[in-house]
Coordinates of N, CA and C in Angstrom, one line a residue:
X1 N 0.9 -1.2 0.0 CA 0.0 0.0 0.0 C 0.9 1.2 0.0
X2 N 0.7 2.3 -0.6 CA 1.3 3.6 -0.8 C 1.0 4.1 -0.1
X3 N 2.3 4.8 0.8 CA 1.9 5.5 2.1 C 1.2 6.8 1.9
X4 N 0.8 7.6 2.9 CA 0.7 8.6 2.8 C 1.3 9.8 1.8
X5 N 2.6 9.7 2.6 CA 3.5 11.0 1.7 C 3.8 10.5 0.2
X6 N 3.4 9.1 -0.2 CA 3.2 9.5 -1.5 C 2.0 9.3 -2.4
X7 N 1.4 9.7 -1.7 CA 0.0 10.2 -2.7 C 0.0 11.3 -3.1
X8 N -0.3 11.3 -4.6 CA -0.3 12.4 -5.8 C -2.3 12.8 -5.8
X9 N -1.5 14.1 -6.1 CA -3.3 14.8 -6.4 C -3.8 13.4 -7.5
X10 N -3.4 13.4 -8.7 CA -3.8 12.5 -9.3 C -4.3 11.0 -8.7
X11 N -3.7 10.1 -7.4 CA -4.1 9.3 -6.7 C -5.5 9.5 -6.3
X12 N -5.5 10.8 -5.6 CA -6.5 11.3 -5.0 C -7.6 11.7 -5.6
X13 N -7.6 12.2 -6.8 CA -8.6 12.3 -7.9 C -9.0 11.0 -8.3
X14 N -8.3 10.1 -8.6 CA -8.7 8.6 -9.1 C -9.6 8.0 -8.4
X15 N -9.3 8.1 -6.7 CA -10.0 7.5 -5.6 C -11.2 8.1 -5.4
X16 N -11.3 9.6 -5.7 CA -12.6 9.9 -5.5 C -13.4 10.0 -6.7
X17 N -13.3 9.5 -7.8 CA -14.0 9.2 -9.2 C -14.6 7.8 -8.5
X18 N -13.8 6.9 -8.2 CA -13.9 5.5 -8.3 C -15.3 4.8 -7.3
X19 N -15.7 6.4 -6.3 CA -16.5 6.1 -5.6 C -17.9 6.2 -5.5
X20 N -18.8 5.4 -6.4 CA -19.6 5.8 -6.8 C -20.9 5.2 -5.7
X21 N -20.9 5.0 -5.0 CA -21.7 4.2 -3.5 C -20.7 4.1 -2.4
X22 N -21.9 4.7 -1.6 CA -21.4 4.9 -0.4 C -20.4 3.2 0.1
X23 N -20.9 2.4 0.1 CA -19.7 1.0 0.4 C -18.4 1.3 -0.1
X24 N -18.5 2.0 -1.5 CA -17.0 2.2 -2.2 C -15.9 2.9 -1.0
X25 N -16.4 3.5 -0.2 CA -16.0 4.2 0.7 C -14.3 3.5 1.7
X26 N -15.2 2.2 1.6 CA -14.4 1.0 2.6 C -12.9 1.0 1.9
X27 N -12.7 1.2 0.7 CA -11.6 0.8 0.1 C -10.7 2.2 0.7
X28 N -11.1 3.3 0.4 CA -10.5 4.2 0.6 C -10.2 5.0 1.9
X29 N -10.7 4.8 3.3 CA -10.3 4.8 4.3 C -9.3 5.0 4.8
X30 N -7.9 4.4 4.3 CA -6.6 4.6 4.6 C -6.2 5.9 4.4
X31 N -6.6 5.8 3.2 CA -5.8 7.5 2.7 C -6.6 8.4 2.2
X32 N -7.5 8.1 3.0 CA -8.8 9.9 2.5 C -8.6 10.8 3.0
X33 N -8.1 10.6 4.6 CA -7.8 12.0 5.2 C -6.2 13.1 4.0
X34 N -5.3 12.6 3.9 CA -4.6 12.8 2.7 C -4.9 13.4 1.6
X35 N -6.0 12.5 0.8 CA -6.6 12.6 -0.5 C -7.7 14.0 -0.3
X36 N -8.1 13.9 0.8 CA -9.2 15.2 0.9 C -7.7 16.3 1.2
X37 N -7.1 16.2 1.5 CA -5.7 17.6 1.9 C -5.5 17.9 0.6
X38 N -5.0 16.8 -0.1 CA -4.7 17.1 -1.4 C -5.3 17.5 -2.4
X39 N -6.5 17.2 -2.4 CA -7.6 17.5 -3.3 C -8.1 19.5 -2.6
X40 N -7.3 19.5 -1.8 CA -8.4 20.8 -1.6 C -9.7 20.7 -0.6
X41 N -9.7 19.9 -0.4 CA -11.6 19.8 -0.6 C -11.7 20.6 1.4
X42 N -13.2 21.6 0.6 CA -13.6 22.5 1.7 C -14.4 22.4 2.7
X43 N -15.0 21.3 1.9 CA -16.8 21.2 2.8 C -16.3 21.5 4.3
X44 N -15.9 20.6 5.1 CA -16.0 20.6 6.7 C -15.7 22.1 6.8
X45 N -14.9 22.8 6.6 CA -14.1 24.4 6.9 C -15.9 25.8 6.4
X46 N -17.1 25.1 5.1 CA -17.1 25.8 5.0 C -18.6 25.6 6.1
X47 N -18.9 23.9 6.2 CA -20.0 23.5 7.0 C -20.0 24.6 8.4
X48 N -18.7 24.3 8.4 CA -18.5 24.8 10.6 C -18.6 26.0 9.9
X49 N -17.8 27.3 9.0 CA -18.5 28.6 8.9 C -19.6 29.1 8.6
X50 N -20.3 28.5 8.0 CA -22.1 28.8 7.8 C -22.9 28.5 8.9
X51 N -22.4 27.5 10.2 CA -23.0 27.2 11.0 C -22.6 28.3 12.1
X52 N -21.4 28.5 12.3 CA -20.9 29.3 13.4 C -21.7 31.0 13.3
X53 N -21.9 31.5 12.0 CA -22.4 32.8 11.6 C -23.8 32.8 12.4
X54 N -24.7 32.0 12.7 CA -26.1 31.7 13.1 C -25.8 30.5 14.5
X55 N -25.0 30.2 15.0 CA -25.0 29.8 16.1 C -24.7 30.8 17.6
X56 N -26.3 30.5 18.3 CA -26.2 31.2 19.6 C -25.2 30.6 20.2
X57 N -25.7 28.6 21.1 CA -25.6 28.5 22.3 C -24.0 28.0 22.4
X58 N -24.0 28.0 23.4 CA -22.4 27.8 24.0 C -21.9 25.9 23.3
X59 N -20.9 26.4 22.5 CA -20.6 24.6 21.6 C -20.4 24.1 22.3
X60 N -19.6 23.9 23.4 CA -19.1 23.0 24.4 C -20.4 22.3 25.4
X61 N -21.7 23.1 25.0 CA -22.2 22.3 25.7 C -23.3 21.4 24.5
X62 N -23.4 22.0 23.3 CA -24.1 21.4 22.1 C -24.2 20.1 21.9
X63 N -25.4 19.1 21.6 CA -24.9 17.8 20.6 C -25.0 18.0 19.5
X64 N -23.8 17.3 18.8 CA -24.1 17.5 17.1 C -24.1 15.9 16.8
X65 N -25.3 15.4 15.6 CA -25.2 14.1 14.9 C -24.3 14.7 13.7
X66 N -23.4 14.0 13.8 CA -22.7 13.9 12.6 C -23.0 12.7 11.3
X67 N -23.7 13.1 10.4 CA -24.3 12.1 9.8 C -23.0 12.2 8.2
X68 N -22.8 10.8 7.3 CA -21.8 10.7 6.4 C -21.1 11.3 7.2
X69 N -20.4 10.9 8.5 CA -19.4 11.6 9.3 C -18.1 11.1 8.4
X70 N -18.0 9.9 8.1 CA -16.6 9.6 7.1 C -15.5 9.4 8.4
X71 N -14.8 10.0 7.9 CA -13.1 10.3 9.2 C -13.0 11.1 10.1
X72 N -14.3 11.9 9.8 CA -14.2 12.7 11.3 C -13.8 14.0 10.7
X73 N -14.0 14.2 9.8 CA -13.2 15.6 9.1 C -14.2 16.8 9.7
X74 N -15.5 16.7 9.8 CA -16.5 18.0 9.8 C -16.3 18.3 11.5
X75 N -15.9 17.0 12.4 CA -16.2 16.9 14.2 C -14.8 17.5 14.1
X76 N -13.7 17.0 13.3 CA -12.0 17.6 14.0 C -12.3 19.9 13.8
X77 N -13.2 19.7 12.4 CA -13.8 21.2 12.3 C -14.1 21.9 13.8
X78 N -15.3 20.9 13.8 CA -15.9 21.9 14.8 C -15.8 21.7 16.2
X79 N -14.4 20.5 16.4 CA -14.2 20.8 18.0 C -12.8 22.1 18.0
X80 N -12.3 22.5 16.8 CA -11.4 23.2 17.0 C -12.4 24.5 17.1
X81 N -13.4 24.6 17.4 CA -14.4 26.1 17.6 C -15.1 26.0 18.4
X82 N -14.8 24.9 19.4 CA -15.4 24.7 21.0 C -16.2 23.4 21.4
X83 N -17.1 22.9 19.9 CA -17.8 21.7 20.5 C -16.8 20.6 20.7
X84 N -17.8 19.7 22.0 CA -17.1 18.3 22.4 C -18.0 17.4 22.3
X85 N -19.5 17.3 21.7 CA -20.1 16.3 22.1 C -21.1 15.9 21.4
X86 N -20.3 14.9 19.9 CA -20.3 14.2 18.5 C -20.9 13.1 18.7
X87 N -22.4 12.8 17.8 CA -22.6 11.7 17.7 C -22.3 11.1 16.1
X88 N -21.6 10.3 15.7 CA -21.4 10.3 14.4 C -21.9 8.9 13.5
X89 N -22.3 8.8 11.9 CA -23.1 7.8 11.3 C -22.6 7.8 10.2
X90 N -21.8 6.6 9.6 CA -21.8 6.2 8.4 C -22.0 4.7 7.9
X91 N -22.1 4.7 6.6 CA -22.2 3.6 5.8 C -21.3 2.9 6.3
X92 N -20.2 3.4 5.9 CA -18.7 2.6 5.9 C -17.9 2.1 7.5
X93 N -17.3 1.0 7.6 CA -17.4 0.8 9.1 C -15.7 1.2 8.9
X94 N -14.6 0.7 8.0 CA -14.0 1.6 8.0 C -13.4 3.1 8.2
X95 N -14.5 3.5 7.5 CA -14.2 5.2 7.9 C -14.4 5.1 9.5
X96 N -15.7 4.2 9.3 CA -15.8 4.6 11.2 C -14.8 4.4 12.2
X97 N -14.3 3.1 11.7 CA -12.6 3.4 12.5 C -11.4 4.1 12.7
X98 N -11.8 5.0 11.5 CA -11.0 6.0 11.6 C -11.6 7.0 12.3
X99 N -12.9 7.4 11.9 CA -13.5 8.2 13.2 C -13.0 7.8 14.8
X100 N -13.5 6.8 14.6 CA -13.4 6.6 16.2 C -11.4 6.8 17.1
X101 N -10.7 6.3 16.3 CA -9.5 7.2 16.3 C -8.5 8.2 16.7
X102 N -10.1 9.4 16.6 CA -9.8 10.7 16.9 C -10.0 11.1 18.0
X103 N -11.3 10.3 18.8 CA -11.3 10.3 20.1 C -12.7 11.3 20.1
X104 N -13.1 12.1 19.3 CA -13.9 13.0 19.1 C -15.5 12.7 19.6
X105 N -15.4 10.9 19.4 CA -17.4 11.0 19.1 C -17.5 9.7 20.2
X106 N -18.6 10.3 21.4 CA -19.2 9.4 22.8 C -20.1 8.4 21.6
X107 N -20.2 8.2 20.2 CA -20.8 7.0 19.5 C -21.3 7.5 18.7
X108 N -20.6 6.3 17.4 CA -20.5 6.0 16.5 C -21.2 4.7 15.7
X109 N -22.5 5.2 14.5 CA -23.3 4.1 14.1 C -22.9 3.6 12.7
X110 N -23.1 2.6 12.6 CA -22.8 2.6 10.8 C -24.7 2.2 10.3
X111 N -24.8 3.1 9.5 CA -26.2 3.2 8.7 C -25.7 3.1 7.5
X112 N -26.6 3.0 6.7 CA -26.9 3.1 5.3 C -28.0 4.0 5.4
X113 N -27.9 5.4 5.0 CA -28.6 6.7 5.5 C -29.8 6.8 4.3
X114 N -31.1 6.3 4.6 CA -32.3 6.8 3.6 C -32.8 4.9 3.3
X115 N -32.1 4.1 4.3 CA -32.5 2.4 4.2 C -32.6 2.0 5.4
X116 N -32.2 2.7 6.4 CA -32.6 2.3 7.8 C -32.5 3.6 8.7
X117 N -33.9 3.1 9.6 CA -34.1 4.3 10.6 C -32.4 5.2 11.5
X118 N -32.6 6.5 11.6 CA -31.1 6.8 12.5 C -31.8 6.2 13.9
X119 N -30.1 5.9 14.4 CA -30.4 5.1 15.4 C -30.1 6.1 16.8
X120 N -31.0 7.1 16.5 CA -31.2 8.3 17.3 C -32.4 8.8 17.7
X121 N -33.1 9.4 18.9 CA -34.2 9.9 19.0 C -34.4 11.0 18.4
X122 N -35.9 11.3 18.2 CA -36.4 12.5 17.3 C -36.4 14.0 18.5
X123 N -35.8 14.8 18.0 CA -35.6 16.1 19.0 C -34.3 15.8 19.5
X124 N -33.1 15.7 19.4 CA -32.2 15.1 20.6 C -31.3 16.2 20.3
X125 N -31.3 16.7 19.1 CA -29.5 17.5 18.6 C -29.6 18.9 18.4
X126 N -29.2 19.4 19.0 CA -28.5 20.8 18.7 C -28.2 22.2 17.2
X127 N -27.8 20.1 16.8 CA -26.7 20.9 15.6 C -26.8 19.5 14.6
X128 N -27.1 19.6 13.6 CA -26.9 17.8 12.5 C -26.3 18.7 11.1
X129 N -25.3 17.5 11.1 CA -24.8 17.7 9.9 C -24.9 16.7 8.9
X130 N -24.9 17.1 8.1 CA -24.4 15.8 6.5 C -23.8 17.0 5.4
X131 N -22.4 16.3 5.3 CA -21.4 16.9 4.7 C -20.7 15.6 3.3
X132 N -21.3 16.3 2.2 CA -20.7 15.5 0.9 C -21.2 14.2 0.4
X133 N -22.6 13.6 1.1 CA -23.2 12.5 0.1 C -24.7 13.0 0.0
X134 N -25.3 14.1 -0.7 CA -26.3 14.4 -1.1 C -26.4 14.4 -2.3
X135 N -26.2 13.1 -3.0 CA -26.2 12.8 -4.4 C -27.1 11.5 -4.7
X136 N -27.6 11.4 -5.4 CA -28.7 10.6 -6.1 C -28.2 9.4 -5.6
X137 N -27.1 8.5 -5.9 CA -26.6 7.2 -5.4 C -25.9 7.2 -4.1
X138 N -26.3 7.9 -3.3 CA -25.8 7.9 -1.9 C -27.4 8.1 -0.9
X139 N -28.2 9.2 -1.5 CA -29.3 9.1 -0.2 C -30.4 9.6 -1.1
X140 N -31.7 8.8 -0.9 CA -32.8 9.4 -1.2 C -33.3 10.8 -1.1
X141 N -33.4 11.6 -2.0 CA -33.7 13.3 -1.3 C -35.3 13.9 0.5
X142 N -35.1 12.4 0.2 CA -36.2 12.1 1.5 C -35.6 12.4 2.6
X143 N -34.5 11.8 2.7 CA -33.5 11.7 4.3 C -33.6 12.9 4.6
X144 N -33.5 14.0 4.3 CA -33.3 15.6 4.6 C -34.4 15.4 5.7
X145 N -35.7 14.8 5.4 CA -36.4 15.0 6.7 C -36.4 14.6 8.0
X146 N -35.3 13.5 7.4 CA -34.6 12.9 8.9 C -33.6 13.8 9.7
X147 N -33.5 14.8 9.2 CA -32.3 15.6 9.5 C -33.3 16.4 10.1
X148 N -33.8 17.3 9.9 CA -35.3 17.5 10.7 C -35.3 17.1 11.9
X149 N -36.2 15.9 11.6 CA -36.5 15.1 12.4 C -35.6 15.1 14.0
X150 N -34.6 14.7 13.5 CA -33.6 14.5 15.1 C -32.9 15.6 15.5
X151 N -33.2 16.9 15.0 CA -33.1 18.0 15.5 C -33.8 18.8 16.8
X152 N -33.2 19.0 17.7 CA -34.1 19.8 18.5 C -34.5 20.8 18.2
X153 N -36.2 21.5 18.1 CA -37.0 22.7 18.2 C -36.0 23.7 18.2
X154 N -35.9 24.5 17.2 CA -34.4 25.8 17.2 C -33.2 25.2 16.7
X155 N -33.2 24.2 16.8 CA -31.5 23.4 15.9 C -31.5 23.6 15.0
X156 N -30.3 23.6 14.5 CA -29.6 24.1 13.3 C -29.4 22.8 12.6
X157 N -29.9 23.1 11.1 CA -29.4 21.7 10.3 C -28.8 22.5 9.2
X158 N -27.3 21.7 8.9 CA -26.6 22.1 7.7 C -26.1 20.8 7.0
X159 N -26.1 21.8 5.8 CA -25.8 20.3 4.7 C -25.4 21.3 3.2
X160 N -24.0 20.0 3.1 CA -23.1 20.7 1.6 C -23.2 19.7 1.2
X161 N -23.1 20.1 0.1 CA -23.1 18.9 -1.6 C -21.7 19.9 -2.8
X162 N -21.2 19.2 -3.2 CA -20.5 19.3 -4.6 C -21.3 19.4 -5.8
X163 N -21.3 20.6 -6.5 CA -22.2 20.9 -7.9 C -21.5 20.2 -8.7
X164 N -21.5 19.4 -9.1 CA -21.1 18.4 -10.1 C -22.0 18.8 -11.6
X165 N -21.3 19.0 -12.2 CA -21.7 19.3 -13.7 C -22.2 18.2 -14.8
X166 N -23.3 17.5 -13.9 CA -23.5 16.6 -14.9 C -25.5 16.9 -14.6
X167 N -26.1 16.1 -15.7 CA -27.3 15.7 -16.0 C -27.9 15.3 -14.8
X168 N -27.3 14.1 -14.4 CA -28.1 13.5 -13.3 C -28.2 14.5 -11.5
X169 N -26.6 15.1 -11.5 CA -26.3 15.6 -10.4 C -27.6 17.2 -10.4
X170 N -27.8 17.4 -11.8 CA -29.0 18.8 -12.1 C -30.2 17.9 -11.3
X171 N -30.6 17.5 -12.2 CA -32.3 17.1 -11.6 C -31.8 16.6 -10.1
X172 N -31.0 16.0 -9.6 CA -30.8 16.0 -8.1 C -30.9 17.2 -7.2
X173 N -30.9 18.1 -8.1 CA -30.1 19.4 -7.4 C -31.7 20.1 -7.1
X174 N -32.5 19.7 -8.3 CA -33.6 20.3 -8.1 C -34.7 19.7 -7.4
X175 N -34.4 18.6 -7.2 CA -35.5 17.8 -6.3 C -35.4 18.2 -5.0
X176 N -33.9 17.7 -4.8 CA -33.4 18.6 -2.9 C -34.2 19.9 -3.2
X177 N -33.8 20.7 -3.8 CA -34.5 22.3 -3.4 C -36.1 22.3 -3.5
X178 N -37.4 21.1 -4.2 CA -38.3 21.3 -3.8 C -39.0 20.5 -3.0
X179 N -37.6 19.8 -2.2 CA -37.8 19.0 -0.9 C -37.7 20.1 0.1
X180 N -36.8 20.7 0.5 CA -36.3 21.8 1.2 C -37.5 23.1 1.1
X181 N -38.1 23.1 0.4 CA -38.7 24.3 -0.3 C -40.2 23.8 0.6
X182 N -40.7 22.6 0.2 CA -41.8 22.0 0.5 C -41.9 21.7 2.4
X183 N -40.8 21.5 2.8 CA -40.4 21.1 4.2 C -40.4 22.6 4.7
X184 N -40.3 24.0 4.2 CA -40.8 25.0 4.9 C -41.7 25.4 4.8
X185 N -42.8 25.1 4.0 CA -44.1 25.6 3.5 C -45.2 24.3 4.6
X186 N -44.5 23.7 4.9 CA -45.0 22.6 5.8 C -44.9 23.3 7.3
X187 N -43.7 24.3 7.2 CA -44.0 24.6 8.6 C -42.7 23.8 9.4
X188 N -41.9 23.4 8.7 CA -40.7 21.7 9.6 C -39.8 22.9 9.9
X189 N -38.8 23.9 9.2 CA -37.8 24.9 9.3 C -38.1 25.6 8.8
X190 N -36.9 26.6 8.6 CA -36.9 28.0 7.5 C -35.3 28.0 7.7
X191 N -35.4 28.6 6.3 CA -33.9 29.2 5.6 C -33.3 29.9 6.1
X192 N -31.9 29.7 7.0 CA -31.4 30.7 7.2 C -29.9 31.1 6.4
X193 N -30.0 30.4 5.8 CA -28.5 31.1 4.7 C -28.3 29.8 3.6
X194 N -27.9 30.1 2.4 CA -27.8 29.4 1.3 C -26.1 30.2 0.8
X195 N -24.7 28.9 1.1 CA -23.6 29.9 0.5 C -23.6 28.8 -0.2
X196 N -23.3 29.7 -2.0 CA -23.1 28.8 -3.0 C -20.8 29.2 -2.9
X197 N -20.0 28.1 -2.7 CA -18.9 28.2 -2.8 C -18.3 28.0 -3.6
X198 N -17.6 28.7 -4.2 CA -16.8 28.5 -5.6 C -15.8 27.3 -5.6
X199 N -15.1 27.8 -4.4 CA -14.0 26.7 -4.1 C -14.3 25.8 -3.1
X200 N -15.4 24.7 -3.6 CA -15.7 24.1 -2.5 C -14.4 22.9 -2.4
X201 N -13.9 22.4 -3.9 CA -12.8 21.4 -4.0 C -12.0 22.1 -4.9
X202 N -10.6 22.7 -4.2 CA -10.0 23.0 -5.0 C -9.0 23.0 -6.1
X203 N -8.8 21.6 -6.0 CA -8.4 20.4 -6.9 C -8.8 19.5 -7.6
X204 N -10.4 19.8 -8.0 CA -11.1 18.5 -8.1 C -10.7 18.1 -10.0
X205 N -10.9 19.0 -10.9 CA -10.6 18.8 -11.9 C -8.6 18.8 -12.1
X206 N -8.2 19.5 -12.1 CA -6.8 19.6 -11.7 C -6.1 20.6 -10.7
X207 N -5.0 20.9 -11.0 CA -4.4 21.7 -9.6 C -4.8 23.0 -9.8
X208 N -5.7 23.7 -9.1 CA -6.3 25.2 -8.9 C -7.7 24.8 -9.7
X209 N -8.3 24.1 -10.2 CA -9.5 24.0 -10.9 C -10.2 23.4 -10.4
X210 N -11.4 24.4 -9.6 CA -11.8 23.8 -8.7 C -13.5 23.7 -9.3
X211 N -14.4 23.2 -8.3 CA -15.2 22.3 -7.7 C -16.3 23.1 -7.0
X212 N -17.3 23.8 -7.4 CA -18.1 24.7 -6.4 C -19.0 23.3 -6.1
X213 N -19.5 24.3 -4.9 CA -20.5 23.7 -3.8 C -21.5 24.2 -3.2
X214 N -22.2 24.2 -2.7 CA -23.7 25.3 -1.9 C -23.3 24.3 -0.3
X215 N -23.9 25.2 0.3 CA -24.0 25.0 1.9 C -25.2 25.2 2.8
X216 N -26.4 24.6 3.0 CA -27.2 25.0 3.2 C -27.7 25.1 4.8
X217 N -28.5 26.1 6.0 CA -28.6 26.2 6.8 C -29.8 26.6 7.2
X218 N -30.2 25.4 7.8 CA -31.8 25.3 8.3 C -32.0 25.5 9.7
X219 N -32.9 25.8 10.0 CA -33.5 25.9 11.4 C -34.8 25.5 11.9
X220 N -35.2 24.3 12.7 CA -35.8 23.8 12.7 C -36.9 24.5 14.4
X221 N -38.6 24.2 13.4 CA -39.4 25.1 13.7 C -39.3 24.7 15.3
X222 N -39.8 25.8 16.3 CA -40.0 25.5 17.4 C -41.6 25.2 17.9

């Protein structure tokens, strides 16, 4: 296996083409924390700043579900800004060992997110995240309500995706928005900030050519 220090952006680009379901995930575990360095990629840095702009209460006392938690990249974010107290969920049991690693999260589930219930109560969190699998072959545009769902009355739900320039990643793009759209007109949250980011990966096509993304920031009704 190629260590760390020699993984090429190009490695790193290959690995994240190659992943087209969430299981693909398992293979790449070893060297994602790396591959995401090298690739640029922003999501966690830009999740924790769209959340921190609209967060009242004191982080250190907050829960956050960390949902597509992966390696821990979004919880290493946002305990360097005060929170300590991560529940985290992925597909991959892998990554989850690498989460777990960090020392960051009191538990850690492996789901398959939009095929089985979260193994969390409804009202419980603070703060829920899902950072980078809001794509057609990773979660039904339904789960968003589960993100809702396990939010406490006033919690903040955020969630980034990669604008991918294709066919399928459009009509995805627009179903999420009249899920999100339809989920306030129901009365579930309201909008509190939409950042579209240029540089969400700033590597993703090659070196400086990057990858926009949106970041979205909800608040869930009291």
């Amino acid at each position: 296996m190629m260590s760390d220090n020699q993984r090429t952006l190009q490695d790193a680009q290959a690995a994240l083409k190659s992943c087209k379901v969430p299981q693909s995930y398992d293979q790449w575990a070893d060297n994602y924390n790396t591959d995401c360095s090298n690739l640029g990629y922003k999501a966690p840095v830009c999740t924790a700043e769209v959340l921190m702009k609209h967060f009242t209460l004191s982080p250190d006392q907050a829960r956050v579900l960390d949902l597509a938690c992966g390696t821990g990249l979004v919880a290493k974010q946002l305990s360097s800004l005060g929170f300590r107290h991560f529940v985290g969920v992925d597909a991959s049991q892998p990554m989850l060992e690498k989460a777990r690693l960090t020392g960051l999260y009191q538990d850690l589930h492996q789901v398959l997110l939009g095929t089985e219930p979260l193994p969390v109560n409804s009202g419980e969190f603070d703060v829920v995240t899902m950072t980078g699998c809001l794509y057609r072959k990773y979660v039904p545009v339904e789960v968003i309500r589960e993100l809702c769902q396990v939010a406490k009355p006033g919690g903040l739900v955020v969630m980034a995706r990669g604008n991918y320039q294709t066919p399928d990643n459009a009509s995805f793009s627009e179903e999420l928005q009249r899920e999100m759209d339809r989920m306030e007109e129901e009365g579930l949250w309201k909008k509190l900030e939409v950042l579209q980011e240029e540089h969400y990966c700033t590597n993703y096509y090659q070196l400086g050519d990057s990858l926009p993304g949106s970041v979205y920031l909800y608040q869930k009704a009291v």
